[in-house]
mmCIF file as gemmi writes it, N, C-alpha and C atoms, coordinates in Angstrom:
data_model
loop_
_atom_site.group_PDB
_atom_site.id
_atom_site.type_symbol
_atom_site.label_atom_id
_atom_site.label_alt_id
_atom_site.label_comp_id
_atom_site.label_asym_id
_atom_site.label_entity_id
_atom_site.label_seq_id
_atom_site.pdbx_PDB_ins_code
_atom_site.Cartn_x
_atom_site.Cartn_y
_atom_site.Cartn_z
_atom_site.occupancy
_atom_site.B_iso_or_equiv
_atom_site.pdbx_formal_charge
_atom_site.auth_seq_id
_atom_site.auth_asym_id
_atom_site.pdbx_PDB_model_num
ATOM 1 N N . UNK Axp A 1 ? 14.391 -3.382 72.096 1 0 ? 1 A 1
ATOM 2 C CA . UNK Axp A 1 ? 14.059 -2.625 70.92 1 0 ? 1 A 1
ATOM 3 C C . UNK Axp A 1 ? 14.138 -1.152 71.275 1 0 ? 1 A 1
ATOM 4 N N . UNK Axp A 2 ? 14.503 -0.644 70.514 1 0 ? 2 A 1
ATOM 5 C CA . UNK Axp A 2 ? 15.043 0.937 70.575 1 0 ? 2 A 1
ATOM 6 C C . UNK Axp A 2 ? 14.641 1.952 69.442 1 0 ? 2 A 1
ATOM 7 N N . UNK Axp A 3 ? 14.4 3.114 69.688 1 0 ? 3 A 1
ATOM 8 C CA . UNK Axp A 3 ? 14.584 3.88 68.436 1 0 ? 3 A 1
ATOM 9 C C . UNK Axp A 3 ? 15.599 5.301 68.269 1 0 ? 3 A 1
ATOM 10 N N . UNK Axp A 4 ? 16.067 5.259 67.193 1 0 ? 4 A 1
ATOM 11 C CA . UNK Axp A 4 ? 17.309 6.435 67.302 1 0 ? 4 A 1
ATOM 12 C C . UNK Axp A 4 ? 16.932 7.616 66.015 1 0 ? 4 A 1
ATOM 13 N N . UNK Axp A 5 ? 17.139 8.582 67.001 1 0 ? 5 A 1
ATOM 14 C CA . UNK Axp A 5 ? 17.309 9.769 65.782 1 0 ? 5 A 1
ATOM 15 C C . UNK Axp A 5 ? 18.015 10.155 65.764 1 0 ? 5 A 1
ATOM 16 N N . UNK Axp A 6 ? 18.459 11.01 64.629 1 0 ? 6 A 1
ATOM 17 C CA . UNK Axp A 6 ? 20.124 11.085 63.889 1 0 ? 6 A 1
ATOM 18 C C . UNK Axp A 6 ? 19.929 13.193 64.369 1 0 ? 6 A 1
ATOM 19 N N . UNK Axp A 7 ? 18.814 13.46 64.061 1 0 ? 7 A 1
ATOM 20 C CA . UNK Axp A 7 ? 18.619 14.874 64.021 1 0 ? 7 A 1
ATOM 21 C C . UNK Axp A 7 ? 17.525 15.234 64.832 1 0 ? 7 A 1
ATOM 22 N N . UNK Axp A 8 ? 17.778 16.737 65.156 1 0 ? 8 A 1
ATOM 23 C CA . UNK Axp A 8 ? 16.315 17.319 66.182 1 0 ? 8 A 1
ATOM 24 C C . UNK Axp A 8 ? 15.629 17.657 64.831 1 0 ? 8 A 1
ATOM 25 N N . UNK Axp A 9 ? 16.125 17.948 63.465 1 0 ? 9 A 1
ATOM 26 C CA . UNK Axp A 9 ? 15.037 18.546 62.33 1 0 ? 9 A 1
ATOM 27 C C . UNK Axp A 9 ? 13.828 17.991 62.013 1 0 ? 9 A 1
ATOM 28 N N . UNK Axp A 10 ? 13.229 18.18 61.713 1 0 ? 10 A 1
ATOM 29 C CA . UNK Axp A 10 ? 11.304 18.037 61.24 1 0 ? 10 A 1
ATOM 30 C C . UNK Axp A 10 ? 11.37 19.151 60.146 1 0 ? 10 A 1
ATOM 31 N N . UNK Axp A 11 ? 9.976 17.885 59.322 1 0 ? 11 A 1
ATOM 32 C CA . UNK Axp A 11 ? 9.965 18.671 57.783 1 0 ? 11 A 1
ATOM 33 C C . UNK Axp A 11 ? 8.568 17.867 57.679 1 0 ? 11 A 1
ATOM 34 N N . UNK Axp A 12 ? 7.708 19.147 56.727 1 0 ? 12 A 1
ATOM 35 C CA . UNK Axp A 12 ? 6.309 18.7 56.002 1 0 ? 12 A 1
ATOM 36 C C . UNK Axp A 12 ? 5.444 18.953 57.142 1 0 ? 12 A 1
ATOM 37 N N . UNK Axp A 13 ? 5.862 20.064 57.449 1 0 ? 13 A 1
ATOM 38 C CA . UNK Axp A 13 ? 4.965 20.626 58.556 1 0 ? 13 A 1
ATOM 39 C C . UNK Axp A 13 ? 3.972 20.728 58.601 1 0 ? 13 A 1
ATOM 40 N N . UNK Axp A 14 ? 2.404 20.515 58.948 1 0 ? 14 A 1
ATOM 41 C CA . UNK Axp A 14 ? 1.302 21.051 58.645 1 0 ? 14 A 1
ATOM 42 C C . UNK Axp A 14 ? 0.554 21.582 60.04 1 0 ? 14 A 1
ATOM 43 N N . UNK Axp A 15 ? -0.662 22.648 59.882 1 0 ? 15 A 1
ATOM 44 C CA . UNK Axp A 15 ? -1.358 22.932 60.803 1 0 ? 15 A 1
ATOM 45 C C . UNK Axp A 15 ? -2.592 21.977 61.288 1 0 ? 15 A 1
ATOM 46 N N . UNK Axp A 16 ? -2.633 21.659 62.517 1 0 ? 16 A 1
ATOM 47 C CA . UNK Axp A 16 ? -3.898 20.697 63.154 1 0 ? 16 A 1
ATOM 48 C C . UNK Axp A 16 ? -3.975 21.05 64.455 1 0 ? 16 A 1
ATOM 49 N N . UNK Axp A 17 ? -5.497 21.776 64.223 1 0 ? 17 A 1
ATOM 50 C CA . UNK Axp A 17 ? -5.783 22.277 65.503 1 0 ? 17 A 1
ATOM 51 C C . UNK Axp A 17 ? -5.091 23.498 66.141 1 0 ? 17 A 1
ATOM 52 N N . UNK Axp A 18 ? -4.455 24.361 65.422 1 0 ? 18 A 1
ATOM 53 C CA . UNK Axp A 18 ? -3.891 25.6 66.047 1 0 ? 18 A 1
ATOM 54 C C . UNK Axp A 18 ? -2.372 25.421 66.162 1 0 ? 18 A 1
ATOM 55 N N . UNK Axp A 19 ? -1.91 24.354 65.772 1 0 ? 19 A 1
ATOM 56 C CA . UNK Axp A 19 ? -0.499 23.927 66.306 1 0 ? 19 A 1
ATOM 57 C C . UNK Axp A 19 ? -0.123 23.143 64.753 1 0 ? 19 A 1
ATOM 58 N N . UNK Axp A 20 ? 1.319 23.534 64.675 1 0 ? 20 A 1
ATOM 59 C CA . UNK Axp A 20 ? 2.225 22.804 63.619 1 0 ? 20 A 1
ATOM 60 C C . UNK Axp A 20 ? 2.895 21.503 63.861 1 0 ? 20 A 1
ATOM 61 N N . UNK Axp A 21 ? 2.531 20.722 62.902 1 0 ? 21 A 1
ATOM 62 C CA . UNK Axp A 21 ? 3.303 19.546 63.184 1 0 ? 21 A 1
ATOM 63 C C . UNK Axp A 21 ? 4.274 19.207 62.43 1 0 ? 21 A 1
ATOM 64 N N . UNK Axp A 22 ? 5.224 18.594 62.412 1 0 ? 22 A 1
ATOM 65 C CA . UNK Axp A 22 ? 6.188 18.495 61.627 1 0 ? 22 A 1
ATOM 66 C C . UNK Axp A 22 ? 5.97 16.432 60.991 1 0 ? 22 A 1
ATOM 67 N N . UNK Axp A 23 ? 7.366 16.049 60.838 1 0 ? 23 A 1
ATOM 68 C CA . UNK Axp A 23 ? 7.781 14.535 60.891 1 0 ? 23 A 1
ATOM 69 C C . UNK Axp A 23 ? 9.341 14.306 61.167 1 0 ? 23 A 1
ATOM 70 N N . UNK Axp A 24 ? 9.734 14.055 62.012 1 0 ? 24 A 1
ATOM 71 C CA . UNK Axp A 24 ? 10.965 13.444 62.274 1 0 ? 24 A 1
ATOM 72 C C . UNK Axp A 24 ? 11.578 12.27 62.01 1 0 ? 24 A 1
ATOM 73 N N . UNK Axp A 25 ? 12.52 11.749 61.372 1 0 ? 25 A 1
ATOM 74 C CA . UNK Axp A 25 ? 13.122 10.261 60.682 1 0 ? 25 A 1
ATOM 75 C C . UNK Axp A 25 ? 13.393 10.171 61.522 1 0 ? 25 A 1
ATOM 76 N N . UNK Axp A 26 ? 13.65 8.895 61.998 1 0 ? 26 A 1
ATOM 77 C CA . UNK Axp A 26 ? 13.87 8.142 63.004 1 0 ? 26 A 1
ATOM 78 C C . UNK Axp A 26 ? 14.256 6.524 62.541 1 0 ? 26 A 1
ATOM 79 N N . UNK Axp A 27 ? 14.605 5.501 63.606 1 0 ? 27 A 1
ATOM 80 C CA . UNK Axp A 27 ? 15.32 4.477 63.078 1 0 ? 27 A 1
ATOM 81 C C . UNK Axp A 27 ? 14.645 3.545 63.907 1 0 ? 27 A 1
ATOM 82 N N . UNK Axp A 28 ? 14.334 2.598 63.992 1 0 ? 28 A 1
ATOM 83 C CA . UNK Axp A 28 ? 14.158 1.047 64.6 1 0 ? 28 A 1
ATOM 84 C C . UNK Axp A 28 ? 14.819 -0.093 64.832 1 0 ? 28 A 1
ATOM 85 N N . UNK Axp A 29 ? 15.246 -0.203 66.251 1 0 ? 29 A 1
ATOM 86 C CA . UNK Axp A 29 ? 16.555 -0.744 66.04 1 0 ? 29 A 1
ATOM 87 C C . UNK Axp A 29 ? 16.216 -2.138 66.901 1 0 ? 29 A 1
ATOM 88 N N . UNK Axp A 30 ? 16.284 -3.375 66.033 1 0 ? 30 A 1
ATOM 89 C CA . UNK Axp A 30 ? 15.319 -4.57 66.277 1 0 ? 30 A 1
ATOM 90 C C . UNK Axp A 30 ? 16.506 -5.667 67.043 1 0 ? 30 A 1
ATOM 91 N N . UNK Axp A 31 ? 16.15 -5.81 67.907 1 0 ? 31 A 1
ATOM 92 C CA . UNK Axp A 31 ? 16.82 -7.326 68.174 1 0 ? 31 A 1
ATOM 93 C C . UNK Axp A 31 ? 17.242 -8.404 67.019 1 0 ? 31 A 1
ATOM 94 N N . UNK Axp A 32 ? 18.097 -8.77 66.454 1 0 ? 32 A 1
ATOM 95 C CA . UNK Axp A 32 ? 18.852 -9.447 65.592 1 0 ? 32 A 1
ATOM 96 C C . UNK Axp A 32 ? 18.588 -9.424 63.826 1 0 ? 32 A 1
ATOM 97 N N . UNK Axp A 33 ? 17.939 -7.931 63.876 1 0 ? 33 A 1
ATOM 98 C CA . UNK Axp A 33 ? 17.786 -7.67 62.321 1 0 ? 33 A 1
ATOM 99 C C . UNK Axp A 33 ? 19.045 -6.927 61.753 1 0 ? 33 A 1
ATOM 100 N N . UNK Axp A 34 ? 19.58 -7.195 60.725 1 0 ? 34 A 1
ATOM 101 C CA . UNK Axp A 34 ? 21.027 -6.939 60.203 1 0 ? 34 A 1
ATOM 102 C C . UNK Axp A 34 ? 20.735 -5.394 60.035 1 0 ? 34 A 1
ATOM 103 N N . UNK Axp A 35 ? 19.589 -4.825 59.665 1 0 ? 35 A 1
ATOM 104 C CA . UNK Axp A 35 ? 19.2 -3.122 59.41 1 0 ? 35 A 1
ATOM 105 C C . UNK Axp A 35 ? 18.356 -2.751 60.424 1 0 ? 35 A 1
ATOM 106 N N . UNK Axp A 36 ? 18.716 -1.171 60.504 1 0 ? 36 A 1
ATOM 107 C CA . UNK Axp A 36 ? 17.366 -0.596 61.609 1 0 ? 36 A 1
ATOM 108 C C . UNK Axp A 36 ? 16.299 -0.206 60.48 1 0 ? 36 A 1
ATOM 109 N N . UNK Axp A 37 ? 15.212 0.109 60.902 1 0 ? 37 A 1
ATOM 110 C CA . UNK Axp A 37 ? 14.194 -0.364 60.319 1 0 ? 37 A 1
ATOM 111 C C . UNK Axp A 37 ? 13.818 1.219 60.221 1 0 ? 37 A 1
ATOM 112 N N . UNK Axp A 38 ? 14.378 2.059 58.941 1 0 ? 38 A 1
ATOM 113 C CA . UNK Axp A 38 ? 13.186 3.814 59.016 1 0 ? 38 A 1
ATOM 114 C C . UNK Axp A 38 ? 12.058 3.863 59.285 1 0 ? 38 A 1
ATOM 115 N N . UNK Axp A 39 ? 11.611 5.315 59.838 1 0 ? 39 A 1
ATOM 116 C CA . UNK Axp A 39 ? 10.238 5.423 59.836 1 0 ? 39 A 1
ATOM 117 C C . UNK Axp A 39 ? 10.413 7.081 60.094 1 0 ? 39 A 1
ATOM 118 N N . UNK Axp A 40 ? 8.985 7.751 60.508 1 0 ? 40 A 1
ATOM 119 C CA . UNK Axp A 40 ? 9.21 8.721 60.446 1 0 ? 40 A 1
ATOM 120 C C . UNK Axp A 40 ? 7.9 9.042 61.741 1 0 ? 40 A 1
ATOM 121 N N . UNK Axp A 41 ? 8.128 9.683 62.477 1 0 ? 41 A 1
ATOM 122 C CA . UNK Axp A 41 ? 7.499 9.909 63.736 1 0 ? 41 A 1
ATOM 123 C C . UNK Axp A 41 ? 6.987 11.513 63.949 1 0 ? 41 A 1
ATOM 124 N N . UNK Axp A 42 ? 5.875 11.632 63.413 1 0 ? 42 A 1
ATOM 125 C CA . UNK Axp A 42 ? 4.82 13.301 64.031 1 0 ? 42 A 1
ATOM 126 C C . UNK Axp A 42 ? 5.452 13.901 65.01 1 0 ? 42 A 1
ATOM 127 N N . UNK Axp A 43 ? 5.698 14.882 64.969 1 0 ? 43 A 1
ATOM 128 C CA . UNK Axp A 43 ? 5.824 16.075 66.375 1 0 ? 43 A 1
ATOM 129 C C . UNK Axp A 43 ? 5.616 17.196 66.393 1 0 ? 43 A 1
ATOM 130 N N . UNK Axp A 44 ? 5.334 17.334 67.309 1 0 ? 44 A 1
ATOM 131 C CA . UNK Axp A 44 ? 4.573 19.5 67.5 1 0 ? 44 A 1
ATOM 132 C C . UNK Axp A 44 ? 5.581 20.215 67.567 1 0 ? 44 A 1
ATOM 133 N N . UNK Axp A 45 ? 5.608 21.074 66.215 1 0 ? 45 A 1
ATOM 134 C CA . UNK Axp A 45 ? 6.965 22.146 66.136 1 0 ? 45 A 1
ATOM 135 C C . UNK Axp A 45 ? 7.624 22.82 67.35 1 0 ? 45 A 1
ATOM 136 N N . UNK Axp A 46 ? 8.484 22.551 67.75 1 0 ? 46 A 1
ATOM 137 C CA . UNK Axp A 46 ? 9.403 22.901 68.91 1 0 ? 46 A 1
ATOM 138 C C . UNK Axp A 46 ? 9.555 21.512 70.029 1 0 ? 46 A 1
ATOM 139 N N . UNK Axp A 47 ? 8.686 20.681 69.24 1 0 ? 47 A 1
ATOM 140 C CA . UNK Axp A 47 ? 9.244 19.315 70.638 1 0 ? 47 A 1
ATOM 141 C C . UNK Axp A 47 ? 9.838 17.982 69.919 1 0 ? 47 A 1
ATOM 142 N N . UNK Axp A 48 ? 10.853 18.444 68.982 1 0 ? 48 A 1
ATOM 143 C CA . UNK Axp A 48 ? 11.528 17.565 68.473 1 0 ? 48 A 1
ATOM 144 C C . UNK Axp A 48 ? 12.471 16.601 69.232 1 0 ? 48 A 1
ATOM 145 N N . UNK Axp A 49 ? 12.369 15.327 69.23 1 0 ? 49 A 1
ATOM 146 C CA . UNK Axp A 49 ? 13.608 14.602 70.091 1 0 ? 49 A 1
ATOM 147 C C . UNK Axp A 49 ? 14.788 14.912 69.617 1 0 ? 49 A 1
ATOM 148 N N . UNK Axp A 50 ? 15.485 15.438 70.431 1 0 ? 50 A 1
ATOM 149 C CA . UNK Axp A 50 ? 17.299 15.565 70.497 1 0 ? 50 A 1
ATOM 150 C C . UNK Axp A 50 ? 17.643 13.905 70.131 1 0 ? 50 A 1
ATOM 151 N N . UNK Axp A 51 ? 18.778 14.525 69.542 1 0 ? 51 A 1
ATOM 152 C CA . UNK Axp A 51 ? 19.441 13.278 68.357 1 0 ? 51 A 1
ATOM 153 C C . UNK Axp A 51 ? 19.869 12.262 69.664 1 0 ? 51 A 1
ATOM 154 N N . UNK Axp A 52 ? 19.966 10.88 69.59 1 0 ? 52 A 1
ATOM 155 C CA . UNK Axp A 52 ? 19.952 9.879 70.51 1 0 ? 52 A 1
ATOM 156 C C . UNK Axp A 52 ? 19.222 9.041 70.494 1 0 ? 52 A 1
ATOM 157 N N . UNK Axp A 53 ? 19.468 7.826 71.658 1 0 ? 53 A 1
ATOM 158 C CA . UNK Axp A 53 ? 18.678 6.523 70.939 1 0 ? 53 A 1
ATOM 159 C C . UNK Axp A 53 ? 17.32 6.579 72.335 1 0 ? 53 A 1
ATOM 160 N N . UNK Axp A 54 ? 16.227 5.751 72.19 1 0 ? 54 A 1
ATOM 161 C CA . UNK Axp A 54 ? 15.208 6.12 73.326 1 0 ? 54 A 1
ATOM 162 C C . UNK Axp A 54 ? 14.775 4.467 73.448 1 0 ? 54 A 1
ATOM 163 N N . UNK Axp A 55 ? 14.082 4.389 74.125 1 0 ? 55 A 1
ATOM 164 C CA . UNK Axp A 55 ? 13.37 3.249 74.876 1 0 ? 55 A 1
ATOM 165 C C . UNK Axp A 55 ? 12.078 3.092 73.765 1 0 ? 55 A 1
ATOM 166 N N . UNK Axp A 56 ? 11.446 2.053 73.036 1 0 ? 56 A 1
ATOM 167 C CA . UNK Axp A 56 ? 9.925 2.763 72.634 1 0 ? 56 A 1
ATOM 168 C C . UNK Axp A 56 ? 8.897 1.729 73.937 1 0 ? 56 A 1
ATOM 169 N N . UNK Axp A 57 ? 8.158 2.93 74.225 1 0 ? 57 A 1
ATOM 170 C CA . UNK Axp A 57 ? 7.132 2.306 75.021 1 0 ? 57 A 1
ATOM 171 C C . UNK Axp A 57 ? 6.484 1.621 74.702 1 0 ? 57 A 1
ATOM 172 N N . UNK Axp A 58 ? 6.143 0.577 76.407 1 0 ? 58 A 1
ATOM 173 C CA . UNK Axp A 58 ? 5.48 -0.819 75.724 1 0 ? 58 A 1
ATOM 174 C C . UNK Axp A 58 ? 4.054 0.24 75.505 1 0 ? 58 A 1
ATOM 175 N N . UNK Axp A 59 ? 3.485 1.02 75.653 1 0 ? 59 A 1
ATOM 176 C CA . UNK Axp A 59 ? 1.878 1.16 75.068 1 0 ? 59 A 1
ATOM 177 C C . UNK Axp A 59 ? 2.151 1.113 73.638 1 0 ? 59 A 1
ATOM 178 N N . UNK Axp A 60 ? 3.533 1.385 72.966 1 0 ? 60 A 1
ATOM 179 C CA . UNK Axp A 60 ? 3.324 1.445 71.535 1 0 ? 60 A 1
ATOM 180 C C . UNK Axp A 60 ? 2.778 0.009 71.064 1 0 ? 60 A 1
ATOM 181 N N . UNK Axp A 61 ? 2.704 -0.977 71.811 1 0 ? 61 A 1
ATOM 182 C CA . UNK Axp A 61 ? 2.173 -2.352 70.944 1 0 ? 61 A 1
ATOM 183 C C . UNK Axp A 61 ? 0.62 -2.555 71.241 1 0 ? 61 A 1
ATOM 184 N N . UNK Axp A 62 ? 0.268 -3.659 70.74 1 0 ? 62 A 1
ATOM 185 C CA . UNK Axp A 62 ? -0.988 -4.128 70.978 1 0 ? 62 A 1
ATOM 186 C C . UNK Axp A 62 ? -1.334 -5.472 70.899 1 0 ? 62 A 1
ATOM 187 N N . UNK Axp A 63 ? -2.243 -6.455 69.961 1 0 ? 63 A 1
ATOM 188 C CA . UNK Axp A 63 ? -2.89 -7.348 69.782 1 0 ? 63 A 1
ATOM 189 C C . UNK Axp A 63 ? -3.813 -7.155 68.919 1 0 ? 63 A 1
ATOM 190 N N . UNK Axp A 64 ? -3.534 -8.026 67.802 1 0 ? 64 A 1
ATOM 191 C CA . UNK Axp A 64 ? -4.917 -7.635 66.396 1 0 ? 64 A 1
ATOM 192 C C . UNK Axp A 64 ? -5.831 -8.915 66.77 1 0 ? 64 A 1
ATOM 193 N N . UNK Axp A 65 ? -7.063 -8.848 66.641 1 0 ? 65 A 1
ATOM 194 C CA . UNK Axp A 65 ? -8.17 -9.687 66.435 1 0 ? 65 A 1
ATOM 195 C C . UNK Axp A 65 ? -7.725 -10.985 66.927 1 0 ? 65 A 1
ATOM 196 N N . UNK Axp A 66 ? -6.77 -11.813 66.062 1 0 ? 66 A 1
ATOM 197 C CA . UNK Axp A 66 ? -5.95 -12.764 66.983 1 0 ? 66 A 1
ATOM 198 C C . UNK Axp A 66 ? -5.141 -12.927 67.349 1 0 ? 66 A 1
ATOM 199 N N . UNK Axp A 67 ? -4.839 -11.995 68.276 1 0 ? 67 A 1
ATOM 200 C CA . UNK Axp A 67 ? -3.853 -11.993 69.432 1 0 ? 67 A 1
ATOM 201 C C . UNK Axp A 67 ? -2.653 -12.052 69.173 1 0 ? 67 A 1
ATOM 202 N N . UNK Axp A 68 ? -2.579 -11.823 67.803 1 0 ? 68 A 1
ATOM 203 C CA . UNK Axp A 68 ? -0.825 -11.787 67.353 1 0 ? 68 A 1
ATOM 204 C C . UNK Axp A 68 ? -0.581 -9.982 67.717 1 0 ? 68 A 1
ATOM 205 N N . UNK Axp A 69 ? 1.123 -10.092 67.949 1 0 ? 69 A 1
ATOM 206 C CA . UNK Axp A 69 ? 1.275 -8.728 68.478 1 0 ? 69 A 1
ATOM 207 C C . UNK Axp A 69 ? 1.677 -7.696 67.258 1 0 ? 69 A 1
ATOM 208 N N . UNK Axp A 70 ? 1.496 -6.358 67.493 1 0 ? 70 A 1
ATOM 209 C CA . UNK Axp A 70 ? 0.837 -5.589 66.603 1 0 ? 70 A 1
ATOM 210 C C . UNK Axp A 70 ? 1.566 -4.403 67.237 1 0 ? 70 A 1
ATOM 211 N N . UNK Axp A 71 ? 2.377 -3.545 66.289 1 0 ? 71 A 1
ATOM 212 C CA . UNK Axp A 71 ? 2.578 -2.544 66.446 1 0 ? 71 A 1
ATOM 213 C C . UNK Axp A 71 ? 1.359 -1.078 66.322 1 0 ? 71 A 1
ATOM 214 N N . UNK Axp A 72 ? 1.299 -0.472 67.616 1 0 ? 72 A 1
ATOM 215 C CA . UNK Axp A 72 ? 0.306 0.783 67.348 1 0 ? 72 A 1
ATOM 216 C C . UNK Axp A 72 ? 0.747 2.147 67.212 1 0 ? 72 A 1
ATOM 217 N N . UNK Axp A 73 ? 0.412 3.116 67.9 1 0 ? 73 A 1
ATOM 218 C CA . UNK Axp A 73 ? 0.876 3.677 67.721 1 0 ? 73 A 1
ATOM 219 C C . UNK Axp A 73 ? 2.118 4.365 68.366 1 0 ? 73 A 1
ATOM 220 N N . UNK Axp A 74 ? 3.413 4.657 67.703 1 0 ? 74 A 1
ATOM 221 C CA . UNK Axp A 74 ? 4.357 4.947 68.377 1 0 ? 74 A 1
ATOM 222 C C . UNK Axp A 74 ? 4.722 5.758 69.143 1 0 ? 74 A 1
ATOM 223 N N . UNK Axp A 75 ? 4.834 5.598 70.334 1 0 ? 75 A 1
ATOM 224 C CA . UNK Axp A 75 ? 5.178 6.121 71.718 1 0 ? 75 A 1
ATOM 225 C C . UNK Axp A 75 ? 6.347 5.966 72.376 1 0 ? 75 A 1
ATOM 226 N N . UNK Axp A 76 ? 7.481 7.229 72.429 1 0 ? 76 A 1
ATOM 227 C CA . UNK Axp A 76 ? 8.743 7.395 72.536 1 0 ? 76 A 1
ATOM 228 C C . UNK Axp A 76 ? 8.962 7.162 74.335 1 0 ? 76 A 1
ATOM 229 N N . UNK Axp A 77 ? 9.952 6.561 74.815 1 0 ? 77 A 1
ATOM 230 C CA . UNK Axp A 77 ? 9.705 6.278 76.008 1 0 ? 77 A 1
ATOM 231 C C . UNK Axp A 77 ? 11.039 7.285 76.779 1 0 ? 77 A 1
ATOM 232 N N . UNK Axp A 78 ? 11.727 6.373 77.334 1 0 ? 78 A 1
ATOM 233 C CA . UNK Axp A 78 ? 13.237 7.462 78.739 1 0 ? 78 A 1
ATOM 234 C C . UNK Axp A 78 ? 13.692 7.308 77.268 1 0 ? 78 A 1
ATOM 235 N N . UNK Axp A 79 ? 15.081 8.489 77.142 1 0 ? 79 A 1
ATOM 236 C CA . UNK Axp A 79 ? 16.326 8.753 76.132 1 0 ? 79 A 1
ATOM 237 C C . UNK Axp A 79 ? 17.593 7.721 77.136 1 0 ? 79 A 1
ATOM 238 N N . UNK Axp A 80 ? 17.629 6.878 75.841 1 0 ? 80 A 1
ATOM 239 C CA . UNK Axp A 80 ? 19.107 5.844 76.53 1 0 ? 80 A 1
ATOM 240 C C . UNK Axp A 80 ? 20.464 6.183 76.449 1 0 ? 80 A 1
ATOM 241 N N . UNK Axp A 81 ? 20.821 6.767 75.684 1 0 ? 81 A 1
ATOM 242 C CA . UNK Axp A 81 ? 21.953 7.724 75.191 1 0 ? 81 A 1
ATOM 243 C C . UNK Axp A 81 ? 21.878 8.679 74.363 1 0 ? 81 A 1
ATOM 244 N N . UNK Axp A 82 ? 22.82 9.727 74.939 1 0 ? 82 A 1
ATOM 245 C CA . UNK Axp A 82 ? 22.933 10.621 73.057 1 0 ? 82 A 1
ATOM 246 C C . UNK Axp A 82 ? 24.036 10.377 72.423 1 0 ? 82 A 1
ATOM 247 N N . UNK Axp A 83 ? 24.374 10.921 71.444 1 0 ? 83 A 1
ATOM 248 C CA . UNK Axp A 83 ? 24.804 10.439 70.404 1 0 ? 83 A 1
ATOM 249 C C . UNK Axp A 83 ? 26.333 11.25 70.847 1 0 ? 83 A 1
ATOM 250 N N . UNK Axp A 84 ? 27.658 10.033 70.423 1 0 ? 84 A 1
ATOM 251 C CA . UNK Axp A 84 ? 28.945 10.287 70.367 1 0 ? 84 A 1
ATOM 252 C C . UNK Axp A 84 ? 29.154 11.918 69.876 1 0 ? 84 A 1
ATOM 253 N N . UNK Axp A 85 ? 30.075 12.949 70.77 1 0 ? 85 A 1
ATOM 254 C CA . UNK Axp A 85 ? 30.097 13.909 70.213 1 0 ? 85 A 1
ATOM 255 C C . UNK Axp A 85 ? 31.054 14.068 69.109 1 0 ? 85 A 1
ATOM 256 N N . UNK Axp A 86 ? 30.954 14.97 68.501 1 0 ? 86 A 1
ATOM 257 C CA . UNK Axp A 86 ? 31.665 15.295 67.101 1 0 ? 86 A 1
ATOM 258 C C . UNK Axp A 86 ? 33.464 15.253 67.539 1 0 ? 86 A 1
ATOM 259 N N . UNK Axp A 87 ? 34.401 15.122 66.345 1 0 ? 87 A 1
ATOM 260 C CA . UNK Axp A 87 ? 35.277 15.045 66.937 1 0 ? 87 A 1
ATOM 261 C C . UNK Axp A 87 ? 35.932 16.165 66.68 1 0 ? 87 A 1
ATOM 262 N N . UNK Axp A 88 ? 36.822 17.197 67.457 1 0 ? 88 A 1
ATOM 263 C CA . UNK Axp A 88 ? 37.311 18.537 67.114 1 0 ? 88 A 1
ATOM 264 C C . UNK Axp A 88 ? 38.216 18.769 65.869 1 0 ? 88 A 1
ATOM 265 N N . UNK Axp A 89 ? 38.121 19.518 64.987 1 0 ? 89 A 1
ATOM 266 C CA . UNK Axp A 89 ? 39.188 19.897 64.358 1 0 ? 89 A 1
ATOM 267 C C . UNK Axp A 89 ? 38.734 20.036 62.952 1 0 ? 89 A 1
């Protein structure tokens, strides 16, 4: 399981705690689901992920009450590739 962003941009910025946060789109890219799955992932203005696909860390999961597994909160892990460059012309 992977997640990919298309852009470094962030939008709907707000202030918390002295610092701006933005939201970055991002994609979910599932072991044998025909679509990646949107979402949109918080970040502190100026530490946007560069466009490319990433690892998501196992702390992002968990276990609810009974032990079925449970997405928490999302935690971006190593960058697996970046993205094909543009083509000239």
């Amino acid at each position: 399981m992977h997640v990919e962003f298309k852009s470094k941009t962030s939008a709907n910025h707000r202030e918390y705690k002295n610092k701006w946060y933005g939201e970055q789109q991002a994609a979910l890219h599932v072991a044998g689901a025909d679509y990646p799955l949107p979402f949109k992932v918080n970040v502190e203005r100026g530490h946007e992920y560069e466009p490319g696909q990433y690892n998501l860390a196992g702390d992002s999961f968990g276990t609810d009450q009974h032990g079925n597994l449970r997405l928490n909160r999302v935690r971006i892990g190593s960058r697996i590739s970046a993205p094909p460059p543009l083509p000239k012309g």
